[in-house]
Structure formats: C-alpha cells, structure tokens
mmCIF file of C-alpha atoms in Angstrom:
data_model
loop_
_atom_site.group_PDB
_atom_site.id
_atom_site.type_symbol
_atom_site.label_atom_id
_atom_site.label_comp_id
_atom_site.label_asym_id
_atom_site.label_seq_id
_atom_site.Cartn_x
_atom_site.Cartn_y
_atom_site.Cartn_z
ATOM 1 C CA UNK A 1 -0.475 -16.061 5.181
ATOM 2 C CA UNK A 2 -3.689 -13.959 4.546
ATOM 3 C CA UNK A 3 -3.203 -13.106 8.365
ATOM 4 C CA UNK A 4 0.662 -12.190 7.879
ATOM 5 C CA UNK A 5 -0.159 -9.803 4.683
ATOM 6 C CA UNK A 6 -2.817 -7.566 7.050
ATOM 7 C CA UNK A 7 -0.194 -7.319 10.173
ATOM 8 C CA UNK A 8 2.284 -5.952 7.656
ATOM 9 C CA UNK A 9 0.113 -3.692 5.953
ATOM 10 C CA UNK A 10 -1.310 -2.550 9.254
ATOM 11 C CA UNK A 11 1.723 -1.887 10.571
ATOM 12 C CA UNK A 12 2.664 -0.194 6.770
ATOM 13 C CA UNK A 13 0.245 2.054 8.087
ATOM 14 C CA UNK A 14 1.216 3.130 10.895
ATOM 15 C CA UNK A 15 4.800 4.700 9.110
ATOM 16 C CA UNK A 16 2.192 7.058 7.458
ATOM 17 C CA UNK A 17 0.327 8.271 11.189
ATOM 18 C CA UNK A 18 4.103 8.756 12.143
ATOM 19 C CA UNK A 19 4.755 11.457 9.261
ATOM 20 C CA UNK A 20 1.175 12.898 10.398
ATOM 21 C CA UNK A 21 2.410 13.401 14.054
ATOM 22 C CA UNK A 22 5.614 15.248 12.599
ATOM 23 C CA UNK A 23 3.490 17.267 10.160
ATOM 24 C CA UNK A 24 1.270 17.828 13.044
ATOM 25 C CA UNK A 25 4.415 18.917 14.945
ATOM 26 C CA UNK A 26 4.864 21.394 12.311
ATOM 27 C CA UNK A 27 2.324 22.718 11.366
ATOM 28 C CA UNK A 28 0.600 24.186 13.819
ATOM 29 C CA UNK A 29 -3.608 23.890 13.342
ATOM 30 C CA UNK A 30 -5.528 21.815 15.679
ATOM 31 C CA UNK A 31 -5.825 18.859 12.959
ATOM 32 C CA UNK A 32 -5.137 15.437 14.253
ATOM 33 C CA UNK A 33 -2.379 13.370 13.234
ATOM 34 C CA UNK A 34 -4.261 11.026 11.667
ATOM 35 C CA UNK A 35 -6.570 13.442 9.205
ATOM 36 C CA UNK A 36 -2.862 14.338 8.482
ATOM 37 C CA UNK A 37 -1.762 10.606 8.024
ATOM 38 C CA UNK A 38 -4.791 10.602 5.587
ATOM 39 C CA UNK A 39 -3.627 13.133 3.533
ATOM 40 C CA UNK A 40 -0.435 11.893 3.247
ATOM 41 C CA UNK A 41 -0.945 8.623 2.454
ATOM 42 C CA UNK A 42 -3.630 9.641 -0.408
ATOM 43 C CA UNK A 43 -0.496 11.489 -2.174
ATOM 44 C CA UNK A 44 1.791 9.171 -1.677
ATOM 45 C CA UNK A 45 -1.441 7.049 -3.699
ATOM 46 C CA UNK A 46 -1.578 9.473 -6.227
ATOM 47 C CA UNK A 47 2.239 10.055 -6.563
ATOM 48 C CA UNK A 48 2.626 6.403 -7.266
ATOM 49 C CA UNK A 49 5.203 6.677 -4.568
ATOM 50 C CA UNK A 50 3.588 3.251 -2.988
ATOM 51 C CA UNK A 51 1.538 0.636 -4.914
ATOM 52 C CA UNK A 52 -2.367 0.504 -4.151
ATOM 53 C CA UNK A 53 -1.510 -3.157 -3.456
ATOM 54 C CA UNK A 54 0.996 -2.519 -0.738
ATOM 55 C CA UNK A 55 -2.161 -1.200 2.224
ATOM 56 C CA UNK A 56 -5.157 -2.235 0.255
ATOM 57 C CA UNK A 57 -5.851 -5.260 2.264
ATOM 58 C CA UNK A 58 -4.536 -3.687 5.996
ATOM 59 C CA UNK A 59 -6.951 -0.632 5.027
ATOM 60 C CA UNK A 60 -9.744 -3.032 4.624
ATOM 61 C CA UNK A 61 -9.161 -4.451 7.594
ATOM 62 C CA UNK A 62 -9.099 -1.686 9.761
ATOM 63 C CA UNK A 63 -12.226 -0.143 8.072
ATOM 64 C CA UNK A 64 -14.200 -3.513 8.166
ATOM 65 C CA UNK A 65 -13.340 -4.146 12.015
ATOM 66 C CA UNK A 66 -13.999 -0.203 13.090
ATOM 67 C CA UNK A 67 -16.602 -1.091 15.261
ATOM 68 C CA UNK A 68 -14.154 -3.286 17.616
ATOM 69 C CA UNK A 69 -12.171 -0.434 18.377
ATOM 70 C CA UNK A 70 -14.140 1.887 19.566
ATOM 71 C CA UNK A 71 -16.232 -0.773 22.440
ATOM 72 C CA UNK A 72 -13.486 0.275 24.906
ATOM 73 C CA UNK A 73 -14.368 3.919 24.537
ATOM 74 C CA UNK A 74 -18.172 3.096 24.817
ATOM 75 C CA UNK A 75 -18.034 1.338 28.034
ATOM 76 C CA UNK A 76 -17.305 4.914 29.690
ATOM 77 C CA UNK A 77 -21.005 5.181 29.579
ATOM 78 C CA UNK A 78 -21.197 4.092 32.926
ATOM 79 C CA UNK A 79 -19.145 6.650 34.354
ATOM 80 C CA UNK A 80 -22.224 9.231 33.852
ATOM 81 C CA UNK A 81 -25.216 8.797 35.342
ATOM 82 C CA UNK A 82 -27.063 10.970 33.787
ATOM 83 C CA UNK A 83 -27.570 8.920 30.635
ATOM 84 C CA UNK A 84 -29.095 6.381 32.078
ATOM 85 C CA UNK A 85 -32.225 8.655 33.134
ATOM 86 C CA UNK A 86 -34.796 10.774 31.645
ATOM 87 C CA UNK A 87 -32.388 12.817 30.270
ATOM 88 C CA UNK A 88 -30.646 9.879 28.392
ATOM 89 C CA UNK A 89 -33.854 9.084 26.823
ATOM 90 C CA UNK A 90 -34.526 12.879 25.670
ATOM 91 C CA UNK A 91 -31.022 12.816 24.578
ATOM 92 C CA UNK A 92 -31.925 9.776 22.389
ATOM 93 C CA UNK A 93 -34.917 11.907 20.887
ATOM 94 C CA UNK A 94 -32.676 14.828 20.291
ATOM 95 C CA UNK A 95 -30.068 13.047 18.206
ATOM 96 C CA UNK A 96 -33.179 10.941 16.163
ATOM 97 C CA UNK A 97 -34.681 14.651 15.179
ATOM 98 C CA UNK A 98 -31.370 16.125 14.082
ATOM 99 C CA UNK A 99 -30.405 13.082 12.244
ATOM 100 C CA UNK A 100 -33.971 13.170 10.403
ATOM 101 C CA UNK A 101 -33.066 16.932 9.467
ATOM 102 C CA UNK A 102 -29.646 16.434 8.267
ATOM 103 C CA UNK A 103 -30.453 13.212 6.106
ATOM 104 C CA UNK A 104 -33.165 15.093 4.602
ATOM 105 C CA UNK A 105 -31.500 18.493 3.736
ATOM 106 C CA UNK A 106 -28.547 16.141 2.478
ATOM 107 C CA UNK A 107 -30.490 13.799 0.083
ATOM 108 C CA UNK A 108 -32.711 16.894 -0.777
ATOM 109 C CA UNK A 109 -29.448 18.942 -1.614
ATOM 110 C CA UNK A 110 -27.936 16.479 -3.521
ATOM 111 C CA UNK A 111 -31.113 15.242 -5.443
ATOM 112 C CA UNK A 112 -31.423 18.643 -6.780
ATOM 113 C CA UNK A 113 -27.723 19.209 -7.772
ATOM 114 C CA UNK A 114 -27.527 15.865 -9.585
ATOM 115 C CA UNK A 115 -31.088 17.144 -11.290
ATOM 116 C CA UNK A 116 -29.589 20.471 -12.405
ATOM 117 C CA UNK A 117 -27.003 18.709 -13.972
ATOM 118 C CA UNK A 118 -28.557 16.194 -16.272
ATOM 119 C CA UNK A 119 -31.041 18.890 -17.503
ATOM 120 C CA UNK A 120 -27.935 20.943 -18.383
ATOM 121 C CA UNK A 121 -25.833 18.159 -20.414
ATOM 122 C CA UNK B 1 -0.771 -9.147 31.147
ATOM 123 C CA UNK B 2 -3.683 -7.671 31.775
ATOM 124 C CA UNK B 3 -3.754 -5.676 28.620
ATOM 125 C CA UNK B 4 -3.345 -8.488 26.980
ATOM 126 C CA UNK B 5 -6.399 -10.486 28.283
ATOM 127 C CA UNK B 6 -8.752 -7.643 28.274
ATOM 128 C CA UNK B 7 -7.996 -7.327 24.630
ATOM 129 C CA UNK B 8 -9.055 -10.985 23.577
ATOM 130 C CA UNK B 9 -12.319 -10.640 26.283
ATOM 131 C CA UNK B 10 -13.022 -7.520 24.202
ATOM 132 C CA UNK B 11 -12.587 -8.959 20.805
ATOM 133 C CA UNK B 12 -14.463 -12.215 21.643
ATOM 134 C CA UNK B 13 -17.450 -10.542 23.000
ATOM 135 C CA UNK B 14 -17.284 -8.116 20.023
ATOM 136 C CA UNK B 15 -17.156 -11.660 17.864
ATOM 137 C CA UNK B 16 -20.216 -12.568 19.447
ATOM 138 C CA UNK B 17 -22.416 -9.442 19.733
ATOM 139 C CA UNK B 18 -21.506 -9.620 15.535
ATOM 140 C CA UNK B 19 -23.041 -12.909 15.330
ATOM 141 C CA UNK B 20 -25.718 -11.882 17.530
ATOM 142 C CA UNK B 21 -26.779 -9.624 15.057
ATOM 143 C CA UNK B 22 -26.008 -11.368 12.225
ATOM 144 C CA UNK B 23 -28.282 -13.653 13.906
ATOM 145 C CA UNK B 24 -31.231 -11.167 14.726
ATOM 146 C CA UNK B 25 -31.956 -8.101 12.812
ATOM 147 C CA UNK B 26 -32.917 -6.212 16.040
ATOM 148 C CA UNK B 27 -31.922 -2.621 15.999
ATOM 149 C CA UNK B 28 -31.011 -3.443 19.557
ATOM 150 C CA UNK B 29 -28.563 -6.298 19.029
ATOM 151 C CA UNK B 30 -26.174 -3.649 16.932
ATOM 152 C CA UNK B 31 -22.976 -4.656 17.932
ATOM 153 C CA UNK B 32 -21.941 -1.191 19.385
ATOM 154 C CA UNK B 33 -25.144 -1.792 21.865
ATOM 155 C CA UNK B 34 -24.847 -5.046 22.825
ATOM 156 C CA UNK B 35 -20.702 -5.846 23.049
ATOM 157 C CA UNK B 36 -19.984 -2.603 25.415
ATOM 158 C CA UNK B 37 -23.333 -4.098 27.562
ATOM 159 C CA UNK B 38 -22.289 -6.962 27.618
ATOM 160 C CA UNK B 39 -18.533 -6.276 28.470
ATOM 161 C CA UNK B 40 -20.349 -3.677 31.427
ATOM 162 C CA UNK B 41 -21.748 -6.796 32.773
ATOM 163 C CA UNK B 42 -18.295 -8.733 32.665
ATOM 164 C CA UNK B 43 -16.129 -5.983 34.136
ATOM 165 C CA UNK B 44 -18.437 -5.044 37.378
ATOM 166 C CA UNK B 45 -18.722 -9.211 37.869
ATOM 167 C CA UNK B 46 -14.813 -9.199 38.346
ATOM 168 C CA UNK B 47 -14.587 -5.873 39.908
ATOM 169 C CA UNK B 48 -12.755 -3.878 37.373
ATOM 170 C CA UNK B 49 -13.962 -0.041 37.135
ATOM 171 C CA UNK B 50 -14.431 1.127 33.731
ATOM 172 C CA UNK B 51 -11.592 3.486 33.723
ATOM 173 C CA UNK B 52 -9.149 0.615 34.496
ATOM 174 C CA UNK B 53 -10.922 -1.272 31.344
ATOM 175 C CA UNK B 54 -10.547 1.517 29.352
ATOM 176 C CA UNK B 55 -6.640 1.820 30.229
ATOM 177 C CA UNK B 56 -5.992 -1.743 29.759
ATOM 178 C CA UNK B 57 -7.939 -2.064 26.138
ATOM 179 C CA UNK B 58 -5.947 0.639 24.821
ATOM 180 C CA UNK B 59 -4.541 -1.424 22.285
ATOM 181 C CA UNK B 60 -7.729 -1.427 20.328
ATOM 182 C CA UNK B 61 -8.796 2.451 20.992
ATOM 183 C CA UNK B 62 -5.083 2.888 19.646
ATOM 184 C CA UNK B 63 -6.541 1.711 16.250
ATOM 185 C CA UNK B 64 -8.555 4.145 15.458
ATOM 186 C CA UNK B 65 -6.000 6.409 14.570
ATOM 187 C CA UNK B 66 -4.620 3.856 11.566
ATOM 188 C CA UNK B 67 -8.144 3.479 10.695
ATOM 189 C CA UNK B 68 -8.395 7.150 9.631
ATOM 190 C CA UNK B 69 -5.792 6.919 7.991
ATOM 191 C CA UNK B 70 -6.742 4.443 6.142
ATOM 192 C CA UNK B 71 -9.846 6.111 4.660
ATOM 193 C CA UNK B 72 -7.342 7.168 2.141
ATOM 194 C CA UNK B 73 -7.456 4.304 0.431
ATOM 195 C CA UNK B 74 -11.450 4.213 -0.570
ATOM 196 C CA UNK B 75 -10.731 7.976 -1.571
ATOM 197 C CA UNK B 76 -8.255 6.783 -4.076
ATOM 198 C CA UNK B 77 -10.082 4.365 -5.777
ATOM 199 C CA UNK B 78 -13.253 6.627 -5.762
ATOM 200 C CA UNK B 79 -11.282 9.438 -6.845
ATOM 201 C CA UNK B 80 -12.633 9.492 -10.460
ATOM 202 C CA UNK B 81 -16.375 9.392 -8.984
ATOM 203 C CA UNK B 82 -15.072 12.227 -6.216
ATOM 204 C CA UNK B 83 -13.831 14.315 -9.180
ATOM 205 C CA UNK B 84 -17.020 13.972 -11.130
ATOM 206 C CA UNK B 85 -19.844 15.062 -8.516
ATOM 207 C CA UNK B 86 -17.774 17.106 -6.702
ATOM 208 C CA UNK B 87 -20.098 20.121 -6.724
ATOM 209 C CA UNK B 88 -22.876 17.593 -5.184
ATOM 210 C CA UNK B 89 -20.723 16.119 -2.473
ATOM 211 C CA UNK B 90 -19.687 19.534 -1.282
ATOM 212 C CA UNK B 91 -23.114 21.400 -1.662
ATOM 213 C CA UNK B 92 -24.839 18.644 0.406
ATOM 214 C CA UNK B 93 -22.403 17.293 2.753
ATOM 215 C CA UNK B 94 -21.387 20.972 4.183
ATOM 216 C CA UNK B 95 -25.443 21.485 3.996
ATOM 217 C CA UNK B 96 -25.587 18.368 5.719
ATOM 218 C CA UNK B 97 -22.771 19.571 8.045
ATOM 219 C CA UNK B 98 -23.872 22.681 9.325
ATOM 220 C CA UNK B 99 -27.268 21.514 9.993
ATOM 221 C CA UNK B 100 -26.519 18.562 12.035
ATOM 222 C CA UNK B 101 -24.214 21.181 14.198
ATOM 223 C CA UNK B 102 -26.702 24.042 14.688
ATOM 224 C CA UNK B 103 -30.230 21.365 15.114
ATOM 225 C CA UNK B 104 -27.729 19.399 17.473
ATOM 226 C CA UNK B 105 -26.797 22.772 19.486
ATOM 227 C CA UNK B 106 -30.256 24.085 19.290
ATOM 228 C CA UNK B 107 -32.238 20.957 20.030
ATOM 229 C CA UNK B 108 -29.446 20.737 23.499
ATOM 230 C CA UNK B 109 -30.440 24.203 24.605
ATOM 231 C CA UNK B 110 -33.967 23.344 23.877
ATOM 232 C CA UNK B 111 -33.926 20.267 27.018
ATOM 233 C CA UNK B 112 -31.211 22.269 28.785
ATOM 234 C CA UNK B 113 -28.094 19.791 28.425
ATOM 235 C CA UNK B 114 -24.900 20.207 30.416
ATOM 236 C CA UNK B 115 -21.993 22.529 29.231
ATOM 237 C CA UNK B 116 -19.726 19.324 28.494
ATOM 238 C CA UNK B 117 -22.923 17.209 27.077
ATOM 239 C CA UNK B 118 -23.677 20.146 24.654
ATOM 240 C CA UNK B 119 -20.000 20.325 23.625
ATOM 241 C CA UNK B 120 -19.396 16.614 23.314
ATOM 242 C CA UNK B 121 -22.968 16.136 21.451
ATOM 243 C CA UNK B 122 -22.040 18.373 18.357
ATOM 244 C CA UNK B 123 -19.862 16.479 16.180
ATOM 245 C CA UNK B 124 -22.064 13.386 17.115
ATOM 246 C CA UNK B 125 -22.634 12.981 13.376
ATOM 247 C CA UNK B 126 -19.348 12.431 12.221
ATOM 248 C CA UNK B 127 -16.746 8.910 11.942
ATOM 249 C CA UNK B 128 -16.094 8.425 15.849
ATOM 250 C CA UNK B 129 -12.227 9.037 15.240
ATOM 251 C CA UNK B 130 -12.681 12.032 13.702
ATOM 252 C CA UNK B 131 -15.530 13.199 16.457
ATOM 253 C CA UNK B 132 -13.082 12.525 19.698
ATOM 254 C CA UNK B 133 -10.306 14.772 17.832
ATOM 255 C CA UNK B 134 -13.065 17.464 17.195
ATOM 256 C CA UNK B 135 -14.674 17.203 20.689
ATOM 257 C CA UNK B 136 -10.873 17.248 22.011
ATOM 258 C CA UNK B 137 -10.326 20.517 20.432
ATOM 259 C CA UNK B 138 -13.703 21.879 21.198
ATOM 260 C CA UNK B 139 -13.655 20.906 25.278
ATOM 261 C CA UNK B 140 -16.215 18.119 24.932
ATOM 262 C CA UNK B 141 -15.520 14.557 26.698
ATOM 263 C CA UNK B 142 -14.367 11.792 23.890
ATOM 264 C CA UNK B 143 -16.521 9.272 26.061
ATOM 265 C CA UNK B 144 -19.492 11.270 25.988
ATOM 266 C CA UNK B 145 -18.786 11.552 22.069
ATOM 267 C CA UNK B 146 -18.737 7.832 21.563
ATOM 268 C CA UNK B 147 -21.157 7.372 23.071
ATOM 269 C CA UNK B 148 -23.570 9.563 20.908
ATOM 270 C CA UNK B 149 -21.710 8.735 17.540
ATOM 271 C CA UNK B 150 -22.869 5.405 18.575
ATOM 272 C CA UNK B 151 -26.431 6.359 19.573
ATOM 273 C CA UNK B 152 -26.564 8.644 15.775
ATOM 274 C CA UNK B 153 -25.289 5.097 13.864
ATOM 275 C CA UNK B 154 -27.926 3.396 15.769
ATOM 276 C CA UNK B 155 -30.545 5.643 14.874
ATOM 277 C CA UNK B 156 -29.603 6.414 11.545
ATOM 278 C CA UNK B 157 -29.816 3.306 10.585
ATOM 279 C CA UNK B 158 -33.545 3.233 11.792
ATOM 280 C CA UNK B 159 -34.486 6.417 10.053
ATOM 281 C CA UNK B 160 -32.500 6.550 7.286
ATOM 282 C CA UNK B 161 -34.870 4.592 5.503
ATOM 283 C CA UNK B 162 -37.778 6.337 6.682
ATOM 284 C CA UNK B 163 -36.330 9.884 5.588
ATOM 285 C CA UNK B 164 -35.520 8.084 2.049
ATOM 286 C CA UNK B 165 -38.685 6.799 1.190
ATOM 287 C CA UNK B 166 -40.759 9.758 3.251
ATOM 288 C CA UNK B 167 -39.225 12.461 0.503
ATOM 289 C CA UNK B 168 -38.627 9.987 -2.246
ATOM 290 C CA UNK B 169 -35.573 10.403 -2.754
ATOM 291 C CA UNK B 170 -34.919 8.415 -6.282
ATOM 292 C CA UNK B 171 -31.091 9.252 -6.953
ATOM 293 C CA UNK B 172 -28.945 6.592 -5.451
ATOM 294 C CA UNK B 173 -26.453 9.113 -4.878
ATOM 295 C CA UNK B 174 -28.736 11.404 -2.813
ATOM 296 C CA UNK B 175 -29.331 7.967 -0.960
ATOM 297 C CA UNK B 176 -25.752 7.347 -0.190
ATOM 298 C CA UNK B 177 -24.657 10.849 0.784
ATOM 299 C CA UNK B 178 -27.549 11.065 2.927
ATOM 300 C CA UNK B 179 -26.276 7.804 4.881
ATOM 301 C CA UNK B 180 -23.147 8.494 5.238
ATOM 302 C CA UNK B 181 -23.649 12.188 6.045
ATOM 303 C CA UNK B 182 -25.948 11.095 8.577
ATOM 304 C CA UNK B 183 -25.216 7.875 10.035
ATOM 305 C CA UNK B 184 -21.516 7.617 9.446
ATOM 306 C CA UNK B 185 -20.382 4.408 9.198
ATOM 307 C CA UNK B 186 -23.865 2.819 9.870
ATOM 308 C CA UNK B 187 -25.514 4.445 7.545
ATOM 309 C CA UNK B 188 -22.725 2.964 4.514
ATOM 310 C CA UNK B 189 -23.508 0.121 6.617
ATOM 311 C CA UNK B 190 -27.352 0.279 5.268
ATOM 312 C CA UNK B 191 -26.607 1.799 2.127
ATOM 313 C CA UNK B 192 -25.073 -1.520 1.148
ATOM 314 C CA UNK B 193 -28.160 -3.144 0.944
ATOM 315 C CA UNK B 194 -29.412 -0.430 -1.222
ATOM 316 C CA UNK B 195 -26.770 -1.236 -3.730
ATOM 317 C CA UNK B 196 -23.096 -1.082 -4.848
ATOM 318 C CA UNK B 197 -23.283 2.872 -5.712
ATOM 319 C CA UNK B 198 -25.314 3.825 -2.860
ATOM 320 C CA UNK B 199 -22.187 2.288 -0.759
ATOM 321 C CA UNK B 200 -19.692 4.030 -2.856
ATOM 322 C CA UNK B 201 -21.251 7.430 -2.213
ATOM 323 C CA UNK B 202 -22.044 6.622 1.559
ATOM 324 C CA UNK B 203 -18.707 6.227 2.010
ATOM 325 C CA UNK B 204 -17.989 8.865 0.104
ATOM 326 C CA UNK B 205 -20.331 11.257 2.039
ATOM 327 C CA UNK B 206 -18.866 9.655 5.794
ATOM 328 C CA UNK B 207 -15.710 10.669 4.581
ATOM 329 C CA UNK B 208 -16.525 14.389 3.505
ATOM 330 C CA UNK B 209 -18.486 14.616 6.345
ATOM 331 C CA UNK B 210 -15.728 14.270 8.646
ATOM 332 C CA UNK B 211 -13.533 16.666 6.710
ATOM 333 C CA UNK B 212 -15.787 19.116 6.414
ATOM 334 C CA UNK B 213 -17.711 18.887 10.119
ATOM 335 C CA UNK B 214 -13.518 19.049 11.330
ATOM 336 C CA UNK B 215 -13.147 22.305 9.472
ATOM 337 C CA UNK B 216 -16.269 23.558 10.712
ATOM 338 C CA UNK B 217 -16.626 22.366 13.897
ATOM 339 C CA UNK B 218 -13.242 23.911 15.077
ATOM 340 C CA UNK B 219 -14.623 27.039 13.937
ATOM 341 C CA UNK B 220 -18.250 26.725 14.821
ATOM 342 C CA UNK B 221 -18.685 25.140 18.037
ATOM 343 C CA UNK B 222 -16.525 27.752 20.305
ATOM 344 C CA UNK B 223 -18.560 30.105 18.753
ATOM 345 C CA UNK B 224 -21.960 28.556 19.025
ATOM 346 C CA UNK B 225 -21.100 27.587 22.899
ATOM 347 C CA UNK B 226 -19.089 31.593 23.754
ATOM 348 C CA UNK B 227 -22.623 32.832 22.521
ATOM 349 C CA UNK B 228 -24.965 30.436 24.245
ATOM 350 C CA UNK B 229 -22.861 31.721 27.565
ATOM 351 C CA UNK B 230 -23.463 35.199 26.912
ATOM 352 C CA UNK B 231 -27.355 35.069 26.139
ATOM 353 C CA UNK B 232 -27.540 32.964 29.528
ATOM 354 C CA UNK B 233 -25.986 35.474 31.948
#
C-alpha cells in the first residue's frame, strides 16, 4: 500500500517535469527542465492548487534514494584513465582545498550575518 | 530485458554498499564509492563496457530529473525559515558560490587540468542533477561531473567537521549552510547528526546552492575558461 502511494506520487511528479520541458520549450534560457519543474511545482504548493499531501511521500522518496540514481553515471569513471593516476590523486587534493575554502567563507559569512542581526533586534 | 536486469543488479548492490556503510563508518565504504566499484567489478566479469551499462541503467539516471523537482517540496515547508534568514542564505551561499567556482578554476590551472576536466570540475560543488545540466551548458562531460560531485560529498563530509570546529563556528545555521553549500547532499547528510536545524538549513543551503551556482555558473564559467584561453596563447 505504502509502496502503491510512492509509485503514484512519483509518477504525480513527473506531470510537473512535463510542464518544465514545455516551459523550457518556451522560454528560451539554458535552464533545465527540471529547475523549471521545481519552480512550478513550488507554486502550484503555494497556490494551494495541489495538497502538500498529494507528493509529500514520492518527494521523500526520491530525495532519500538520490544516491541510487546517480551509480550509473559514476561508473563512467572508467572510461578515463587519467583519474586513476597521479593526476586523479592531485585532483582529489584540489577539490579537498576548495571545499575547505568554500565551507569556511560560507559558515564565516553566515555567522556574521546572523550576529549582525541579533545585536540589531 | 536487459534494462531491466541491470536495474535490479544496480539497486541490489546499491542495497548493499548502504548496509556496508551502515555497517562501517569508513569514509571509504560511502555508498557512492563502494556500489559504482563494486558494480565496475561485476560489469568487466561479464564483459559489458561501461557505456553499454550506462545505456541500459537509464531508468535510474532518468530519476534524477523528478528528484529535482522534488526539492520543491522541502522549500515549501521551510518556506517560513527561507523567508526569515533570507539575507543570510543569500549573502553566504552566493559567497559560498563564487568561491567554490573561482578556487575550483584556479586550483585546475594551478596542476594544469585538461580543457574538459577544468570545465566539468567547476560546478563540482553543487546537487549532481543540477551539476550535469550546468556542465551540459558549459561544455564539460556529465561523467566527469559525477564523478567529482561525488569525490566533493566524499570529502566534505571529512572536512566539514574539521572546518566547523577549526573556526568555531557556534551558529547551527552557519553549520548547516556551510554543509550543504559545500558538500551538497553529503554534507545535509552530516549535518543531521549535528541536529534537526542544522539539517533544515543544510538542505536549505544545497538547495540555494544549486540555484545560485546555475545562475552563475552559466555566466561565469565561459568566461573564466574564454579568458584562461587567451592568457595561454
């Protein structure tokens, strides 16, 4: 039943990616359909024009199981070479230095801004 | 047929690598490391190539698209929390956003990557979804893309931490956007062990991080790589 609910809502889902490929159709920015889909489904939220109740579980889903769907992509790996040698490994170093920088300037950024604003209420 | 199979052989082994983990907290066993190594091993045992797997499991890559899409949903009931630090989630995520563009690109040039490495390394920071469409637009390879949002998740989630406790950063918000700005979904991943609020804005953060790194990106990265040609002839 619990399994039933999630297909439906999943597949609920899907009718809002399709009016993201026609808006994507339309309008004509290099946005994918599905930041489009995104969009549209928050307003129809907000609108009330569907119930929260009516994707909340097929959402969770698909959130909660991310990780599956991207394997198939990651297998590619083995069609370069390169990262499995030196290079790989400096690779590895480059993106554990920029994350360091960006979680830092974040938390820093947002430490201060939440700061400023309980000294001023 | 064979879509069909390859799509239970991926989601059992992805079942597995999950309880692996769940298992062992080794940074190694993460799921995203140990499923597509283990699936490598499978696939060259039966002699299928890798682009044949990759065609057949299409199915689940298919997914990711409704996934997005359903990030709508956690920005709906957040929206009250959204609305009230607003100025702090846009401050520090675009912040957060440029930097991780310009020290990726910089840090590239610096051990002299590939043209389509550089490319596909920028919006490593970023939901992977979200990354493939910006490396798609940019010229990168959405392979190569996984493949580092997967590498950033894996890290983050290592130095996250680290970062958090070597600035002290007190503010469970600060905590959360940091993760999520950083890690994506691995960081929310470790900000739920923080607590429920450091979640919230992780996931908060991962979202506005992709938004905003989109917007960005699109602009940035053509630029960043039209330059890098001309200062190299």
């Amino acid at each position: 039943m619990k399994l039933g609910k999630i297909i439906l809502q999943v597949l609920f889902i899907h009718v809002f990616l399709l009016a993201g490929m026609g808006l994507k159709h339309i309008i004509p920015l290099p946005i994918p359909a599905s930041m489009f889909g995104l969009a549209v489904l928050f307003i129809a939220l907000c609108l009330n024009i569907i119930k929260l109740e009516w994707v909340e579980k097929g959402a969770a889903w698909l959130m909660a199981e991310l990780l599956l769907f991207f394997i198939p992509s990651a297998v590619g790996i083995v069609n370069y070479d390169d990262m499995l040698s030196l290079k790989g490994f400096e690779i590895l170093i480059l993106i554990a230095v920029s994350t360091i920088i960006v979680m830092g300037m974040t938390a820093l950024t947002a430490e201060k801004m939440c700061g400023r604003r309980r000294n001023s209420q | 047929m064979m879509t069909f199979l390859i799509t239970i052989i991926t989601y059992i082994v992805y079942r597995l690598a999950k309880f692996l983990y769940s298992q062992r907290q080794l940074p190694f066993f993460h799921p995203l490391l140990l499923a597509p190594a283990m699936l490598i091993g499978i696939i060259s045992i039966v002699h299928i190539s890798a682009s044949e797997y990759i065609g057949d499991a299409k199915w689940l890559s298919h997914m990711l698209a409704p996934a997005t899409v359903a990030f709508a949903v956690p920005i709906y009931k957040h929206r009250q929390l959204v609305l009230k630090y607003i100025s702090t989630i846009l401050a520090s995520i675009t912040a957060g956003s440029l930097i991780a563009i310009f020290s990726s690109y910089v840090l590239a040039e610096a051990i002299n990557l590939k043209y389509d490495f550089v490319t596909s390394i920028l919006p490593r920071s970023i939901t992977t979804p979200i990354a493939i469409e910006v490396s798609k637009e940019t010229g990168g390879l959405p392979t190569l893309t996984t493949v580092f949002v997967i590498m950033t998740g894996v890290v983050g989630g290592i130095v996250g931490p680290m970062v958090i406790k070597w600035l002290s950063i007190k503010n469970p918000i600060a905590k959360g956007l940091a993760l999520g700005m950083g890690a994506h979904g691995a960081g929310t991943n470790k900000a739920m062990e923080y607590g429920e609020q450091e979640a919230t804005f992780s996931s908060i953060g991962m979202i506005f991080a992709a938004v905003i790194t989109f917007a960005s990106g699109i602009l940035l990265i053509p630029l960043l790589m039209h330059l890098g040609q001309l200062f190299s002839l």
